[in-house]
PDB file of C-alpha atoms in Angstrom:
ATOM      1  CA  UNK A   1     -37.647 -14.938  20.869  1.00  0.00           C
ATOM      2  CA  UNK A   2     -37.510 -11.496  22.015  1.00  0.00           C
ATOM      3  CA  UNK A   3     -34.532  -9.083  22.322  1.00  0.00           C
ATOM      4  CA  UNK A   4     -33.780  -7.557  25.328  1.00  0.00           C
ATOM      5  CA  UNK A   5     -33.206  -3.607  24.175  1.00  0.00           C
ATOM      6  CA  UNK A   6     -31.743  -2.995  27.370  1.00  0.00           C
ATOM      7  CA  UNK A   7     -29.913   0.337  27.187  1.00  0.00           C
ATOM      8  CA  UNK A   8     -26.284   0.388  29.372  1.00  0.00           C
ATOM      9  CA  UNK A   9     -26.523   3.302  31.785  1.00  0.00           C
ATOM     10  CA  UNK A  10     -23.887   6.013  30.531  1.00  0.00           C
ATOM     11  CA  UNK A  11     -22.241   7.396  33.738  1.00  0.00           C
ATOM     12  CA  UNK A  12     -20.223  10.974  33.494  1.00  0.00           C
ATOM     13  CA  UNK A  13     -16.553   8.885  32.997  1.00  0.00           C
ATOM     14  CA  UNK A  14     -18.382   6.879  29.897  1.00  0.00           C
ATOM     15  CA  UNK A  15     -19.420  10.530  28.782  1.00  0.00           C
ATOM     16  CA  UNK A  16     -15.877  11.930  29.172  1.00  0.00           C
ATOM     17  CA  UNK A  17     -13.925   8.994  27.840  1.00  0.00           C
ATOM     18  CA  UNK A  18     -15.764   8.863  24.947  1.00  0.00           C
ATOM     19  CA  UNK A  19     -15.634  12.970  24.129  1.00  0.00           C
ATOM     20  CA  UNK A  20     -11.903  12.131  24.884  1.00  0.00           C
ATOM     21  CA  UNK A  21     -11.586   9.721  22.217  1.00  0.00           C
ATOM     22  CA  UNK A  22     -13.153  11.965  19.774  1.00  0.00           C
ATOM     23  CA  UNK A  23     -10.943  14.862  20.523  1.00  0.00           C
ATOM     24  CA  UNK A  24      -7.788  12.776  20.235  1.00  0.00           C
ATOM     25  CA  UNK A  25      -9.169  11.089  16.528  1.00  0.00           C
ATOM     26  CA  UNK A  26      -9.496  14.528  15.364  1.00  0.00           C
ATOM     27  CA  UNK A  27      -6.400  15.878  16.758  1.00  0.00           C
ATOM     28  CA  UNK A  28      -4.878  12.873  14.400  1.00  0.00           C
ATOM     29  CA  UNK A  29      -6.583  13.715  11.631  1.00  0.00           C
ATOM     30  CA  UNK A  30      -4.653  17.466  11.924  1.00  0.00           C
ATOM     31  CA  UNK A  31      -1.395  16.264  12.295  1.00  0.00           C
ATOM     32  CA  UNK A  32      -1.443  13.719   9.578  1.00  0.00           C
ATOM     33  CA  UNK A  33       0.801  16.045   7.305  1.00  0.00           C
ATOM     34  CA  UNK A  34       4.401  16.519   8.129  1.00  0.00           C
ATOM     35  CA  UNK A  35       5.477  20.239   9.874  1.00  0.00           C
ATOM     36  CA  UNK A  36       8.452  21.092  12.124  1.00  0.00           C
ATOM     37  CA  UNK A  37       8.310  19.529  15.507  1.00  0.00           C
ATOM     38  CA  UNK A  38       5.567  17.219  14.496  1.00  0.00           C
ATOM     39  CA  UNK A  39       7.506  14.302  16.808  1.00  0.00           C
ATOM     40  CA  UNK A  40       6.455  16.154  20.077  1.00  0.00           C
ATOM     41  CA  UNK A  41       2.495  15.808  19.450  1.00  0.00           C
ATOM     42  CA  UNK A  42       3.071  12.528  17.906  1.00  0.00           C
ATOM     43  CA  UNK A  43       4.684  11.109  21.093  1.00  0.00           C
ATOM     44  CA  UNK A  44       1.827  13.115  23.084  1.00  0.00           C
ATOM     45  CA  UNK A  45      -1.148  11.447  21.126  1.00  0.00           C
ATOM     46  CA  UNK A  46       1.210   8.147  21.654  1.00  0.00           C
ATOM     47  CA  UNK A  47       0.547   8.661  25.441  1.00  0.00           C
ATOM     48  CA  UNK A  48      -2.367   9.540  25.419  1.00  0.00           C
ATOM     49  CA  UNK A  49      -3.424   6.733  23.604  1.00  0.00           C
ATOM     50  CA  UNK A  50      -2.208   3.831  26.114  1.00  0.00           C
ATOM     51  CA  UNK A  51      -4.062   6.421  28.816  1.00  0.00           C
ATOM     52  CA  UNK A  52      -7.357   5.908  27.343  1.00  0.00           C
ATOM     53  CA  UNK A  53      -6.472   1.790  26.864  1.00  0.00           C
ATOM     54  CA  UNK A  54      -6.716   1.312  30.407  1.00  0.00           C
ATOM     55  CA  UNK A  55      -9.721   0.145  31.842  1.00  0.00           C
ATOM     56  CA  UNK A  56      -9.811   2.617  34.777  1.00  0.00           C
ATOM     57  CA  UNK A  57     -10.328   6.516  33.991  1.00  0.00           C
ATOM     58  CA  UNK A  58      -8.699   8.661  36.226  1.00  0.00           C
ATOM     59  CA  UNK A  59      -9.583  12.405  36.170  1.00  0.00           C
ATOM     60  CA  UNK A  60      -6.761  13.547  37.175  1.00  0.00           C
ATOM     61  CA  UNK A  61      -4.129  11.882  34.407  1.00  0.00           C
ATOM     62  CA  UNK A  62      -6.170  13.501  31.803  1.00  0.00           C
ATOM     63  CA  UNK A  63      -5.637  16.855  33.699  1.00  0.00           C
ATOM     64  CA  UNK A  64      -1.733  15.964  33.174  1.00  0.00           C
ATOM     65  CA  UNK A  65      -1.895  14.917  29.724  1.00  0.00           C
ATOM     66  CA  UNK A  66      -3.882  18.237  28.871  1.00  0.00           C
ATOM     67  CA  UNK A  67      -1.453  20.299  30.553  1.00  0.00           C
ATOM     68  CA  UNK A  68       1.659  18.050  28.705  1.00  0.00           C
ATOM     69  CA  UNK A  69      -0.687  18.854  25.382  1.00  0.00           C
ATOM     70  CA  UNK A  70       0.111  22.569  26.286  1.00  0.00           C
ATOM     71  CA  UNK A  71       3.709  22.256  26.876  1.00  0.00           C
ATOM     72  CA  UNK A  72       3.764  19.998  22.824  1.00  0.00           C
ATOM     73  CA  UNK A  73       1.929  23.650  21.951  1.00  0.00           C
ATOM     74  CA  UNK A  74       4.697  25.346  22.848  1.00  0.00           C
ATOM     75  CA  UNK A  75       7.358  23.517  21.366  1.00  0.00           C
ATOM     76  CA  UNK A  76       5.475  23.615  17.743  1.00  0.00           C
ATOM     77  CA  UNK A  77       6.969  25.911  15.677  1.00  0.00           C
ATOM     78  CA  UNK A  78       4.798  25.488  12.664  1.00  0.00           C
ATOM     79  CA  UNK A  79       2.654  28.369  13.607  1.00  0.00           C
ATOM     80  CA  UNK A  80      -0.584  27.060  11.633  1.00  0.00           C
ATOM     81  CA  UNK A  81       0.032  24.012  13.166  1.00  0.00           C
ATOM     82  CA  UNK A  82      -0.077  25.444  16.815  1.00  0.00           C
ATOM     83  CA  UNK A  83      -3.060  26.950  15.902  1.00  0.00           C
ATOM     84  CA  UNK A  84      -4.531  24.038  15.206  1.00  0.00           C
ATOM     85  CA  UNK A  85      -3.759  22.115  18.154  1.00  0.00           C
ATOM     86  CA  UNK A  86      -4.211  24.837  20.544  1.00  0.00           C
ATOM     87  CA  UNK A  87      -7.984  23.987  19.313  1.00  0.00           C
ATOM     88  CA  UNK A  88      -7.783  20.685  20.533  1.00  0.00           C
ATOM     89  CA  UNK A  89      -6.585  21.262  23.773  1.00  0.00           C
ATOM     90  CA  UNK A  90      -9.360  23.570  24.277  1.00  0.00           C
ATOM     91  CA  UNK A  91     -12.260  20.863  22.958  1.00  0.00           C
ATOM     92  CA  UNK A  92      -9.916  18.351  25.367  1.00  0.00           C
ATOM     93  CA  UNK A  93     -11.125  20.798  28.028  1.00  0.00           C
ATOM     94  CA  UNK A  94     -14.193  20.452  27.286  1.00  0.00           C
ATOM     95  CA  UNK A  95     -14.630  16.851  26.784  1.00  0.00           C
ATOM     96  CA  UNK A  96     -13.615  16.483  30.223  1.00  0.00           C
ATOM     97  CA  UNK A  97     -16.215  18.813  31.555  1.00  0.00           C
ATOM     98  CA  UNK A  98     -18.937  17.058  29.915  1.00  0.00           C
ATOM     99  CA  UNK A  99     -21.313  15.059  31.968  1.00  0.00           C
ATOM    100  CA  UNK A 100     -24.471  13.067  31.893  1.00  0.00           C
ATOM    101  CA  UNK A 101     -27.193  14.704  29.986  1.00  0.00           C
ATOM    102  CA  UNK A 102     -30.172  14.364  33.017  1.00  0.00           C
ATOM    103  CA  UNK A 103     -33.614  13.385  31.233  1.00  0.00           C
TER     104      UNK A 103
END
């Protein structure tokens, strides 16, 4: 019997969710060791987490999260730290640019 190799057809919001995803399990991977404030990104990657559990993917609650990822930037007062995720908030830019690569 023969496998179907069927490939599922990516659409931009598979694209997005997924650079999401990556941006987020790096961003955990930075904040793994303890610094001051470290409760404000914690609860942030909390959120954003249950966000990207939901089966629907709307645009524009990413656009809020991203924007509550700058205000968590701002309360950080481990400067290194800040650093750090100010880095992530510009890749979670990205990600959500990101589109469809057209063959």
């Amino acid at each position: 019997m023969a496998k179907s190799k069927t490939k599922k057809t990516l659409t931009d919001i598979d694209v997005k969710r997924k650079a999401v995803k990556l941006v987020i399990t790096h961003l955990k991977k930075k904040v793994e060791n303890d610094f001051l404030s470290k409760e404000h990104i914690v609860n942030w990657i909390t959120e954003m987490d249950e966000l990207l559990a939901k089966p629907e993917f709307n645009l524009s609650e990413y656009y809020e999260m991203r924007r509550k990822l700058n205000d968590v930037i701002e309360r950080t007062l481990d400067e290194e730290m800040r650093f750090k995720i100010r880095d992530s908030w510009y890749s979670l830019g990205k990600a959500l640019d990101k589109r469809v690569k057209q063959s």
